[in-house]
Short mmCIF file of C-alpha atoms in Angstrom, two decimals:
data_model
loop_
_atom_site.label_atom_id
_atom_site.label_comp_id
_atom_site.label_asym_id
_atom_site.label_seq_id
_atom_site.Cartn_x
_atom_site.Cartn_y
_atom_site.Cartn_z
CA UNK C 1 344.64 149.56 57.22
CA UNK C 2 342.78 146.16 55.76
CA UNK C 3 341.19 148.72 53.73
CA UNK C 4 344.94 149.86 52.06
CA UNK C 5 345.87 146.73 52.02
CA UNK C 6 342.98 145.39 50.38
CA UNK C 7 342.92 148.22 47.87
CA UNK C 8 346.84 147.54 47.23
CA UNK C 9 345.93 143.83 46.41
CA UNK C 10 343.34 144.53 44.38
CA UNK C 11 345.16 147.32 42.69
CA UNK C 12 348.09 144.46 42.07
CA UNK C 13 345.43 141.91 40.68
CA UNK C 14 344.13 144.68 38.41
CA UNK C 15 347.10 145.51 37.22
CA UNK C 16 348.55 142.10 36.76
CA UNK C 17 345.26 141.15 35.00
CA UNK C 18 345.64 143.88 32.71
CA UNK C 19 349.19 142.83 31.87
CA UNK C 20 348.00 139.15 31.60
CA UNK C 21 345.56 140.37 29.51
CA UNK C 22 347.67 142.26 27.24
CA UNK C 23 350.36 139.39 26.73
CA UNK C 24 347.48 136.96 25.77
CA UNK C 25 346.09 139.28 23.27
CA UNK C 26 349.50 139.50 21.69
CA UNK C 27 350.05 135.55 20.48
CA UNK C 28 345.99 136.43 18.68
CA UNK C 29 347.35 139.31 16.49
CA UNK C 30 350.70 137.15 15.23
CA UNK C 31 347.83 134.08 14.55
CA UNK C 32 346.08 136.25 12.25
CA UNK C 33 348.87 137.52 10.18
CA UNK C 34 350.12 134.03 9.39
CA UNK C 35 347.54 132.63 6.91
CA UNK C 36 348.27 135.92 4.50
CA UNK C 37 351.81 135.05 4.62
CA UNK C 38 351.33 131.51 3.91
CA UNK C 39 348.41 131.99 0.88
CA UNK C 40 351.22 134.67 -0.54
CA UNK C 41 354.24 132.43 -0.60
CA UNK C 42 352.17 129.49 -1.73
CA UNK C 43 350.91 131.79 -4.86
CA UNK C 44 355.10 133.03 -5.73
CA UNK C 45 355.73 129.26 -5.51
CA UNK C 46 353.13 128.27 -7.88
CA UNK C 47 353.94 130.81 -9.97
CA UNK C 48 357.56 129.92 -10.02
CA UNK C 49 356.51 126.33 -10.96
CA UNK C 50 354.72 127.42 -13.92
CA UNK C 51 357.17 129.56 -14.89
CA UNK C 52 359.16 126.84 -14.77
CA UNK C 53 357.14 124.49 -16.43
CA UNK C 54 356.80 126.62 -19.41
CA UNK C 55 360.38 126.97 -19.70
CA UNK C 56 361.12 123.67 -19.95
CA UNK C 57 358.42 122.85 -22.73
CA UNK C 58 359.82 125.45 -24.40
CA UNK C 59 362.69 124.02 -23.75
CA UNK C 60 361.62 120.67 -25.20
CA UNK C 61 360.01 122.40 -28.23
CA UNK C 62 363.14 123.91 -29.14
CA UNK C 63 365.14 120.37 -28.98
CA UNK C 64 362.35 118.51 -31.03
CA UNK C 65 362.70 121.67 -33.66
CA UNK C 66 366.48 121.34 -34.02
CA UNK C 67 365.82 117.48 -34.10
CA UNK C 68 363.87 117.57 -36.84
CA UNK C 69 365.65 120.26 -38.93
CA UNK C 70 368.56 117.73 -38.19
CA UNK C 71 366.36 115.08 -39.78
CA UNK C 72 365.62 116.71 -43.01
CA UNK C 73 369.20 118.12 -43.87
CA UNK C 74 370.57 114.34 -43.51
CA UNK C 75 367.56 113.42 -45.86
CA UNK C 76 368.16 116.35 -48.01
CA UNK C 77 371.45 115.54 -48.10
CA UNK C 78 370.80 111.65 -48.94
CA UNK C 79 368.11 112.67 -51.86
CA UNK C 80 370.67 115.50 -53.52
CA UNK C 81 372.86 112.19 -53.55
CA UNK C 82 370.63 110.55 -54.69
CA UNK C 83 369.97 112.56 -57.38
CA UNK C 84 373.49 113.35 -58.35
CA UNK C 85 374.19 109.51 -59.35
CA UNK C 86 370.77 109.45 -61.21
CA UNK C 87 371.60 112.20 -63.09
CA UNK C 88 375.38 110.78 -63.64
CA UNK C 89 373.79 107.32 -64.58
CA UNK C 90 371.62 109.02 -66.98
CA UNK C 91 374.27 111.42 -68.47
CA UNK C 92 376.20 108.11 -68.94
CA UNK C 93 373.33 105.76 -70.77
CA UNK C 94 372.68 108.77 -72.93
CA UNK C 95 376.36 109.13 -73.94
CA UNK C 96 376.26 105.22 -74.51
CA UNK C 97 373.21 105.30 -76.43
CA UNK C 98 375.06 108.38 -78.61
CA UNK C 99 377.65 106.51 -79.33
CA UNK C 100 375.98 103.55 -80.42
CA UNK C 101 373.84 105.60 -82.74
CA UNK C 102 376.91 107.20 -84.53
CA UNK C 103 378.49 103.63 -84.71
CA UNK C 104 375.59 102.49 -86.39
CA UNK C 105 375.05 105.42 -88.56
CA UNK C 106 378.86 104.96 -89.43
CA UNK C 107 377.86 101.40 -90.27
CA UNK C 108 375.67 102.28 -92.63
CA UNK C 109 376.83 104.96 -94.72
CA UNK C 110 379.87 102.55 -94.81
CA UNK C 111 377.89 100.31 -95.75
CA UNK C 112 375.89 102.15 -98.15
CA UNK C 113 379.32 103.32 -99.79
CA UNK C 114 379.94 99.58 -100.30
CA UNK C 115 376.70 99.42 -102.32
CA UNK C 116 377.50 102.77 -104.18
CA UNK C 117 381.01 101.20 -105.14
CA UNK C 118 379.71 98.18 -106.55
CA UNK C 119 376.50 99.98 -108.37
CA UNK C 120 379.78 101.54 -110.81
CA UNK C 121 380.97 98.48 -111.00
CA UNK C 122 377.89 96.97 -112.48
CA UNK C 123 376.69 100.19 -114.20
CA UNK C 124 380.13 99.33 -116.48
CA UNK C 125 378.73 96.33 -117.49
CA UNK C 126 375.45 96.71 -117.25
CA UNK C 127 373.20 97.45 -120.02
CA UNK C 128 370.71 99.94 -117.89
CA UNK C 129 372.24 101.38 -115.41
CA UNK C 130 374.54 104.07 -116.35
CA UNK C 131 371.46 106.40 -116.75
CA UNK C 132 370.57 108.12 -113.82
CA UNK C 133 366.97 108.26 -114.52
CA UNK C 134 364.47 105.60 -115.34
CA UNK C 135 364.43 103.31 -118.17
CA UNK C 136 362.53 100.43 -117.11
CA UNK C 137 358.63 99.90 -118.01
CA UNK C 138 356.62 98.53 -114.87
CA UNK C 139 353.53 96.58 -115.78
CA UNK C 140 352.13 97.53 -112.09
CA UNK C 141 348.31 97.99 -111.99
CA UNK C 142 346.74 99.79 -108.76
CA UNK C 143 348.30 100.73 -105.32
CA UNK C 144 351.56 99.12 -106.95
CA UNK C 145 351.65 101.51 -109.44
CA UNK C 146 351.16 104.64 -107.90
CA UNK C 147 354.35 103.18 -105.99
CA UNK C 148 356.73 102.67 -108.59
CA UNK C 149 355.58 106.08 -110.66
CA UNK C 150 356.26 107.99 -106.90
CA UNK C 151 359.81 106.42 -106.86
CA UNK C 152 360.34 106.78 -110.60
CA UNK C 153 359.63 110.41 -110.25
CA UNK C 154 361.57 111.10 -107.66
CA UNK C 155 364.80 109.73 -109.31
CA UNK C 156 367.56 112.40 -109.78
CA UNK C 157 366.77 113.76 -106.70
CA UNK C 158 369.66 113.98 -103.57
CA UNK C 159 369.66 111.75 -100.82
CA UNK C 160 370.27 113.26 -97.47
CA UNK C 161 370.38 111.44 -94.12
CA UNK C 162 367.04 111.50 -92.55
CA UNK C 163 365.03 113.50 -95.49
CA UNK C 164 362.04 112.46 -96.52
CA UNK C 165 361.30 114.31 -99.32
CA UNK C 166 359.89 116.18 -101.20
CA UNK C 167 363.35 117.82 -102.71
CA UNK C 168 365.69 114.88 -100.48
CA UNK C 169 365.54 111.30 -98.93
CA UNK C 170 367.25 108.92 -97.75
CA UNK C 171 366.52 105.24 -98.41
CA UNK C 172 364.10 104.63 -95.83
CA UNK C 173 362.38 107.84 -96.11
CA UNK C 174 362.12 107.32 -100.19
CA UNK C 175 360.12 103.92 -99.36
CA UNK C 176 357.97 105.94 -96.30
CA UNK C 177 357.05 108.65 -98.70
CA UNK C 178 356.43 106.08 -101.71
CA UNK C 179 353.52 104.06 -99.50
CA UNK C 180 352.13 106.62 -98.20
CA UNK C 181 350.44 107.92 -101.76
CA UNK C 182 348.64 104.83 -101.19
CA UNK C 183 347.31 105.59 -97.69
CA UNK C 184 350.03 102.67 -95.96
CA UNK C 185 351.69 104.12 -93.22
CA UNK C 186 355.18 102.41 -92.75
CA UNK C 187 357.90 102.81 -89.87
CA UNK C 188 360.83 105.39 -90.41
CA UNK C 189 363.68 103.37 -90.30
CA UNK C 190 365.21 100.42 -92.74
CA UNK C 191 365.49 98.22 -89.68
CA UNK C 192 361.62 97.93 -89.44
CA UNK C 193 360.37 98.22 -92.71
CA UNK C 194 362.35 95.04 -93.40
CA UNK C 195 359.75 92.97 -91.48
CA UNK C 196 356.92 95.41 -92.75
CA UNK C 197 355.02 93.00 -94.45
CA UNK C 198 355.02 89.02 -95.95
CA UNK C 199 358.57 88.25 -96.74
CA UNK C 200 358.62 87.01 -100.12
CA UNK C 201 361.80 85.54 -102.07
CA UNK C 202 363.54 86.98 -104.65
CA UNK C 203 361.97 84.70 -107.22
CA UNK C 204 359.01 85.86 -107.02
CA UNK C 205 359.32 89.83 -107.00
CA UNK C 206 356.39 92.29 -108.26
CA UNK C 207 356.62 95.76 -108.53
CA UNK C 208 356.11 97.68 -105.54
CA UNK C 209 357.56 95.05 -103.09
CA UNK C 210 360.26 96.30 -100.53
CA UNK C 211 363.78 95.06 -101.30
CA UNK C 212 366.18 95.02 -97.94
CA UNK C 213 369.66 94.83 -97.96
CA UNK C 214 370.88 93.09 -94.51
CA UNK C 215 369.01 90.80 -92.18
CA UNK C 216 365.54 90.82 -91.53
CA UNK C 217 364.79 93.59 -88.59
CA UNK C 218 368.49 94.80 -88.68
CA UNK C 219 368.39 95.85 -92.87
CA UNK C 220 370.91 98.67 -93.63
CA UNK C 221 369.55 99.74 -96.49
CA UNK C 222 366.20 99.80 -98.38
CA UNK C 223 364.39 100.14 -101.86
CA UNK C 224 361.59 99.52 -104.11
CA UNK C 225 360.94 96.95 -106.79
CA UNK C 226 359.69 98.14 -110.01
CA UNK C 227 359.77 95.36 -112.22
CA UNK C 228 362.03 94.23 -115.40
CA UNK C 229 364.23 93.18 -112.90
CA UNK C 230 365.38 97.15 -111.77
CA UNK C 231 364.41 99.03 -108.19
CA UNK C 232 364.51 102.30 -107.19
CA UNK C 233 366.84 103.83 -103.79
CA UNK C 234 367.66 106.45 -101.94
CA UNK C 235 371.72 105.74 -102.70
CA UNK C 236 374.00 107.80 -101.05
CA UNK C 237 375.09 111.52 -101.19
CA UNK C 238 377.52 110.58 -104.52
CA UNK C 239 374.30 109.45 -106.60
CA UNK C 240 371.23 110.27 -105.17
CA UNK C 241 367.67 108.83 -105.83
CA UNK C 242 368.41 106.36 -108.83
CA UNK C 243 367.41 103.31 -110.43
CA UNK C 244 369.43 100.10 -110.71
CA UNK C 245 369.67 96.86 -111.97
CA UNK C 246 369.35 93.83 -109.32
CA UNK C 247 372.40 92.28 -110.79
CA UNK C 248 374.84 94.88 -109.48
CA UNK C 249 374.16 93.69 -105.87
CA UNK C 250 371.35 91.59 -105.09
CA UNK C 251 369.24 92.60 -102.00
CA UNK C 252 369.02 90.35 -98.97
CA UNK C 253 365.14 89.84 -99.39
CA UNK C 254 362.11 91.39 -99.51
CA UNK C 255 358.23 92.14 -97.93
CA UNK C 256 355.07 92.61 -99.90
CA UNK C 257 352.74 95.18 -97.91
CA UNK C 258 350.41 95.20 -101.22
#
């Protein structure tokens, strides 16, 4: 009978041990799991932060993109402004300018029609000038001479507005063309060959000195002296290249460049 019992007991305490055992082998198995689970969810979270992350540089590159194309339309905008009154500013100088030219041009030929006018007048009572070619004798020796025989020749010949010869001239081109058989190189227009050279008075005139009609710097018209008191222009379109006396309309002055 102690020996049943004793067996039962002990059969009890195995048993018990052996379920104690099993429940404190249990808690081991769930402790080893945990670690995996942990290392996995800390991974998808990092993950998700870089994810993340990148999305919002992107983000940020995108804004600074549209920024800056924001940025250069306003300046594009500002320079095509810009450029539109430059261009408006420019159109309008250039129409001024124009306009002054043709006024001035205008000027002259009305001008120029003045001088033509009273050349008849004087040619009616003049002794020399109703011939439209030369009739004067120079006594010019050198440079000046090749000077007054250019101008002599070309006498006859039409004047055109801004020809220079050889067939047409006009009076500043006449006086170019004359100087430069001679090797002088003069300006192109009337204005500046009027303060060519030494002004000189009109007392003491030798052939081949400029005569200017009009202020010094702002002359209107030009021609040569050729001596015996006569020069040779560049007229007008009604007479051409001739040669006159001084008396029908005395010049304004004159430059020696000889």
């Amino acid at each position: 009978m102690r020996a049943g019992v004793a067996g039962g007991v002990l059969s009890t305490l195995a048993v018990a041990g052996a379920s104690g055992s099993a429940n404190a082998a249990e808690p081991v198995t769930q402790t080893l799991e945990l670690p995996t689970l942990t290392a996995d969810l800390a991974a998808q979270v990092a993950q998700s932060a870089d994810v993340t992350q990148q999305a919002a540089a992107s983000y940020q590159l995108q804004a600074e993109r549209d920024a800056a194309a924001a940025k250069a339309a306003k300046q594009a905008k500002t320079d095509l402004a810009e450029a539109k009154k430059k261009a408006a500013e420019a159109k309008k100088k250039a129409e001024e300018a124009a306009r002054k030219e043709a006024a001035e041009r205008a000027s002259r030929a009305a001008e120029r029609t003045t001088l033509s006018a009273s050349s008849d007048t004087g040619s009616s009572t003049g002794t020399s000038s109703n011939s439209s070619t030369s009739t004067s004798t120079s006594t010019a020796t050198g440079s000046a001479a090749a000077v007054v025989s250019f101008v002599q020749a070309q006498v006859g010949k039409a004047y055109v507005s801004g020809a220079t010869g050889p067939s047409a001239y006009d009076c500043s081109g006449l006086v170019q063309a004359a100087f430069k058989q001679v090797g002088i190189s003069l300006p192109r227009v009337s204005q500046a060959q009027s303060t060519a050279g030494t002004q000189v008075g009109l007392d003491n005139l030798q052939p081949g000195d400029i005569l200017y009609w009009g202020g010094a710097g702002s002359a209107y018209h030009v021609g040569v002296y050729v001596g015996g008191g006569m020069f040779v222009g560049a007229q007008n379109s009604s007479t051409g290249v001739v040669e006159r006396p001084l008396s029908y309309d005395p010049p304004s002055g004159a430059v020696r460049v000889l």
